[in-house]
PDB file of C-alpha atoms in Angstrom:
ATOM      1  CA  LYS G   1       9.565  14.492   6.463  1.00  0.00           C
ATOM      2  CA  MET G   2       9.144  10.850   5.388  1.00  0.00           C
ATOM      3  CA  GLN G   3       9.515   9.704   1.780  1.00  0.00           C
ATOM      4  CA  ILE G   4       7.971   6.315   1.059  1.00  0.00           C
ATOM      5  CA  THR G   5       8.713   4.637  -2.269  1.00  0.00           C
ATOM      6  CA  VAL G   6       6.836   1.613  -3.604  1.00  0.00           C
ATOM      7  CA  LYS G   7       8.794  -0.191  -6.333  1.00  0.00           C
ATOM      8  CA  ARG G   8       6.536  -2.558  -8.264  1.00  0.00           C
ATOM      9  CA  LEU G   9       8.641  -5.594  -9.176  1.00  0.00           C
ATOM     10  CA  HIS G  10       6.655  -8.776  -9.919  1.00  0.00           C
ATOM     11  CA  LYS G  11       3.424  -8.701 -11.911  1.00  0.00           C
ATOM     12  CA  THR G  12       1.013 -11.592 -12.468  1.00  0.00           C
ATOM     13  CA  ASP G  13      -2.528 -11.801 -13.821  1.00  0.00           C
ATOM     14  CA  THR G  14      -3.923 -11.253 -10.323  1.00  0.00           C
ATOM     15  CA  SER G  15      -1.479  -9.109  -8.331  1.00  0.00           C
ATOM     16  CA  THR G  16       1.557  -6.850  -8.236  1.00  0.00           C
ATOM     17  CA  ILE G  17       4.305  -7.501  -5.657  1.00  0.00           C
ATOM     18  CA  GLY G  18       6.748  -4.756  -4.761  1.00  0.00           C
ATOM     19  CA  GLU G  19       9.072  -3.349  -2.141  1.00  0.00           C
ATOM     20  CA  LEU G  20       8.314  -0.440   0.171  1.00  0.00           C
ATOM     21  CA  LEU G  21      11.270   1.789   1.065  1.00  0.00           C
ATOM     22  CA  ILE G  22      11.368   4.543   3.683  1.00  0.00           C
ATOM     23  CA  ASP G  23      13.882   7.237   2.781  1.00  0.00           C
ATOM     24  CA  GLY G  24      15.567   4.731   0.457  1.00  0.00           C
ATOM     25  CA  ILE G  25      15.802   1.878   3.001  1.00  0.00           C
ATOM     26  CA  PHE G  26      13.851  -1.375   2.569  1.00  0.00           C
ATOM     27  CA  GLU G  27      10.963  -1.666   5.054  1.00  0.00           C
ATOM     28  CA  CYS G  28       8.650  -4.415   3.763  1.00  0.00           C
ATOM     29  CA  TYR G  29       6.990  -5.984   0.733  1.00  0.00           C
ATOM     30  CA  THR G  30       3.791  -4.740  -0.879  1.00  0.00           C
ATOM     31  CA  LEU G  31       0.920  -6.383  -2.702  1.00  0.00           C
ATOM     32  CA  GLU G  32      -1.438  -4.445  -4.948  1.00  0.00           C
ATOM     33  CA  ASP G  33      -3.996  -5.219  -7.585  1.00  0.00           C
ATOM     34  CA  VAL G  34      -2.947  -5.430 -11.245  1.00  0.00           C
ATOM     35  CA  GLU G  35      -1.944  -2.283 -13.125  1.00  0.00           C
ATOM     36  CA  ARG G  36      -4.493  -1.693 -15.902  1.00  0.00           C
ATOM     37  CA  PRO G  37      -4.791   0.928 -18.636  1.00  0.00           C
ATOM     38  CA  VAL G  38      -8.501   1.301 -17.750  1.00  0.00           C
ATOM     39  CA  LYS G  39      -9.658   1.091 -14.144  1.00  0.00           C
ATOM     40  CA  ILE G  40     -11.856  -1.804 -13.045  1.00  0.00           C
ATOM     41  CA  LYS G  41     -13.478  -1.004  -9.687  1.00  0.00           C
ATOM     42  CA  ALA G  42     -11.797  -2.848  -6.784  1.00  0.00           C
ATOM     43  CA  GLU G  43      -9.424  -4.694  -9.164  1.00  0.00           C
ATOM     44  CA  THR G  44      -6.909  -2.070 -10.278  1.00  0.00           C
ATOM     45  CA  ALA G  45      -3.674  -0.730  -8.770  1.00  0.00           C
ATOM     46  CA  ILE G  46      -3.519   3.037  -8.359  1.00  0.00           C
ATOM     47  CA  PRO G  47      -1.671   5.053 -11.008  1.00  0.00           C
ATOM     48  CA  LYS G  48       2.058   5.474 -10.502  1.00  0.00           C
ATOM     49  CA  GLY G  49       2.970   8.913  -9.206  1.00  0.00           C
ATOM     50  CA  THR G  50       3.543  10.804  -5.958  1.00  0.00           C
ATOM     51  CA  TYR G  51       0.851  11.236  -3.314  1.00  0.00           C
ATOM     52  CA  LYS G  52       0.582  13.010   0.022  1.00  0.00           C
ATOM     53  CA  VAL G  53      -0.310  10.624   2.863  1.00  0.00           C
ATOM     54  CA  ILE G  54      -2.265  11.543   5.986  1.00  0.00           C
ATOM     55  CA  ILE G  55      -3.347   9.451   8.953  1.00  0.00           C
ATOM     56  CA  ASN G  56      -7.039   9.697   9.718  1.00  0.00           C
ATOM     57  CA  GLN G  57     -10.009   7.697  10.950  1.00  0.00           C
ATOM     58  CA  SER G  58     -11.159   4.968   8.562  1.00  0.00           C
ATOM     59  CA  ASN G  59     -14.932   4.570   8.665  1.00  0.00           C
ATOM     60  CA  ARG G  60     -14.583   1.084   7.193  1.00  0.00           C
ATOM     61  CA  PHE G  61     -11.876  -0.213   9.562  1.00  0.00           C
ATOM     62  CA  LYS G  62     -12.956   1.942  12.566  1.00  0.00           C
ATOM     63  CA  ARG G  63      -9.431   3.072  13.446  1.00  0.00           C
ATOM     64  CA  LEU G  64      -6.651   5.466  12.451  1.00  0.00           C
ATOM     65  CA  MET G  65      -4.950   4.440   9.207  1.00  0.00           C
ATOM     66  CA  PRO G  66      -2.777   5.950   6.444  1.00  0.00           C
ATOM     67  CA  LEU G  67      -4.766   7.476   3.551  1.00  0.00           C
ATOM     68  CA  LEU G  68      -3.357   8.510   0.150  1.00  0.00           C
ATOM     69  CA  LEU G  69      -4.757  11.850  -1.020  1.00  0.00           C
ATOM     70  CA  ASN G  70      -5.823  12.954  -4.498  1.00  0.00           C
ATOM     71  CA  VAL G  71      -5.463   9.598  -6.270  1.00  0.00           C
ATOM     72  CA  PRO G  72      -7.046  10.101  -9.726  1.00  0.00           C
ATOM     73  CA  ASN G  73     -10.376   8.213 -10.044  1.00  0.00           C
ATOM     74  CA  PHE G  74      -9.926   6.479  -6.672  1.00  0.00           C
ATOM     75  CA  GLU G  75     -11.263   7.182  -3.178  1.00  0.00           C
ATOM     76  CA  GLY G  76     -10.247   5.772   0.181  1.00  0.00           C
ATOM     77  CA  VAL G  77      -6.870   4.341  -0.872  1.00  0.00           C
ATOM     78  CA  ARG G  78      -5.153   3.151   2.294  1.00  0.00           C
ATOM     79  CA  ILE G  79      -2.100   1.179   3.383  1.00  0.00           C
ATOM     80  CA  HIS G  80      -3.155  -1.813   5.475  1.00  0.00           C
ATOM     81  CA  ALA G  81      -2.620  -5.468   6.354  1.00  0.00           C
ATOM     82  CA  GLY G  82      -3.690  -8.294   4.033  1.00  0.00           C
ATOM     83  CA  ASN G  83      -2.250 -11.239   2.148  1.00  0.00           C
ATOM     84  CA  THR G  84      -3.705 -11.518  -1.382  1.00  0.00           C
ATOM     85  CA  ASN G  85      -5.465  -9.502  -4.067  1.00  0.00           C
ATOM     86  CA  HIS G  86      -8.771 -10.502  -2.397  1.00  0.00           C
ATOM     87  CA  ASP G  87      -7.784  -8.294   0.583  1.00  0.00           C
ATOM     88  CA  THR G  88      -7.288  -5.124  -1.452  1.00  0.00           C
ATOM     89  CA  GLU G  89      -9.625  -2.953  -3.502  1.00  0.00           C
ATOM     90  CA  GLY G  90      -6.935  -0.702  -4.916  1.00  0.00           C
ATOM     91  CA  CYS G  91      -5.164  -0.278  -1.575  1.00  0.00           C
ATOM     92  CA  ILE G  92      -1.534  -1.113  -0.784  1.00  0.00           C
ATOM     93  CA  LEU G  93      -1.022  -4.169   1.424  1.00  0.00           C
ATOM     94  CA  VAL G  94       2.239  -4.681   3.340  1.00  0.00           C
ATOM     95  CA  GLY G  95       4.011  -7.830   4.560  1.00  0.00           C
ATOM     96  CA  ARG G  96       7.342  -9.234   5.733  1.00  0.00           C
ATOM     97  CA  THR G  97       7.469 -12.229   3.383  1.00  0.00           C
ATOM     98  CA  ARG G  98       6.460 -12.733  -0.231  1.00  0.00           C
ATOM     99  CA  SER G  99       5.668 -15.458  -2.702  1.00  0.00           C
ATOM    100  CA  LYS G 100       3.642 -15.589  -5.913  1.00  0.00           C
ATOM    101  CA  ASP G 101       0.442 -13.528  -5.432  1.00  0.00           C
ATOM    102  CA  PHE G 102       0.917 -13.554  -1.619  1.00  0.00           C
ATOM    103  CA  ILE G 103       2.580 -11.587   1.177  1.00  0.00           C
ATOM    104  CA  GLY G 104       2.899 -12.925   4.724  1.00  0.00           C
ATOM    105  CA  GLN G 105       3.321 -11.642   8.283  1.00  0.00           C
ATOM    106  CA  SER G 106       1.254  -8.692   7.200  1.00  0.00           C
ATOM    107  CA  ARG G 107       0.020  -7.466  10.585  1.00  0.00           C
ATOM    108  CA  LYS G 108       3.564  -7.349  11.983  1.00  0.00           C
ATOM    109  CA  ALA G 109       4.802  -5.409   8.935  1.00  0.00           C
ATOM    110  CA  TYR G 110       1.840  -3.016   9.111  1.00  0.00           C
ATOM    111  CA  GLU G 111       2.217  -2.314  12.842  1.00  0.00           C
ATOM    112  CA  LYS G 112       5.930  -1.525  12.467  1.00  0.00           C
ATOM    113  CA  LEU G 113       5.317   0.722   9.430  1.00  0.00           C
ATOM    114  CA  PHE G 114       2.330   2.484  11.007  1.00  0.00           C
ATOM    115  CA  LYS G 115       4.342   3.418  14.134  1.00  0.00           C
ATOM    116  CA  LYS G 116       6.987   5.030  11.933  1.00  0.00           C
ATOM    117  CA  MET G 117       4.319   6.851   9.911  1.00  0.00           C
ATOM    118  CA  GLN G 118       2.611   8.156  13.059  1.00  0.00           C
ATOM    119  CA  ALA G 119       5.919   9.680  14.201  1.00  0.00           C
ATOM    120  CA  ALA G 120       6.412  11.490  10.867  1.00  0.00           C
ATOM    121  CA  LYS G 121       5.062  14.997  10.341  1.00  0.00           C
ATOM    122  CA  ASP G 122       4.897  15.028   6.537  1.00  0.00           C
ATOM    123  CA  ILE G 123       4.582  11.871   4.433  1.00  0.00           C
ATOM    124  CA  THR G 124       4.764  11.472   0.675  1.00  0.00           C
ATOM    125  CA  LEU G 125       4.501   8.192  -1.202  1.00  0.00           C
ATOM    126  CA  THR G 126       5.848   7.619  -4.714  1.00  0.00           C
ATOM    127  CA  ILE G 127       4.887   4.587  -6.771  1.00  0.00           C
ATOM    128  CA  LEU G 128       7.364   3.419  -9.430  1.00  0.00           C
ATOM    129  CA  SER G 129       6.727   0.690 -11.986  1.00  0.00           C
TER     130      SER G 129
END
């Protein structure tokens, strides 16, 4: 059983930077859209809470990827590579480095995380603000 925690730490007008922990141990940084009281399509971070994560085929990306289940008012929320808020539509981006409104070395961080997720049988993800 794998417990992923996303701690949202730095918020700007365009993005939210956080840390992703696996079973309490730092794994990588995250970048999400801005938290908003009312959702704006493709520009809003998902609500904080706990979600079951599965790995399945993404029609958009044409490969196996992590998918968060039962996110209120959202569909297709995935964890994937990307660098800025322009690369996410409510998804969680991962990277090895961070700066204002940017995460870097995203593909390397994603590949390492995805291997660990593929080896896990049961994955839950909790988002804290």
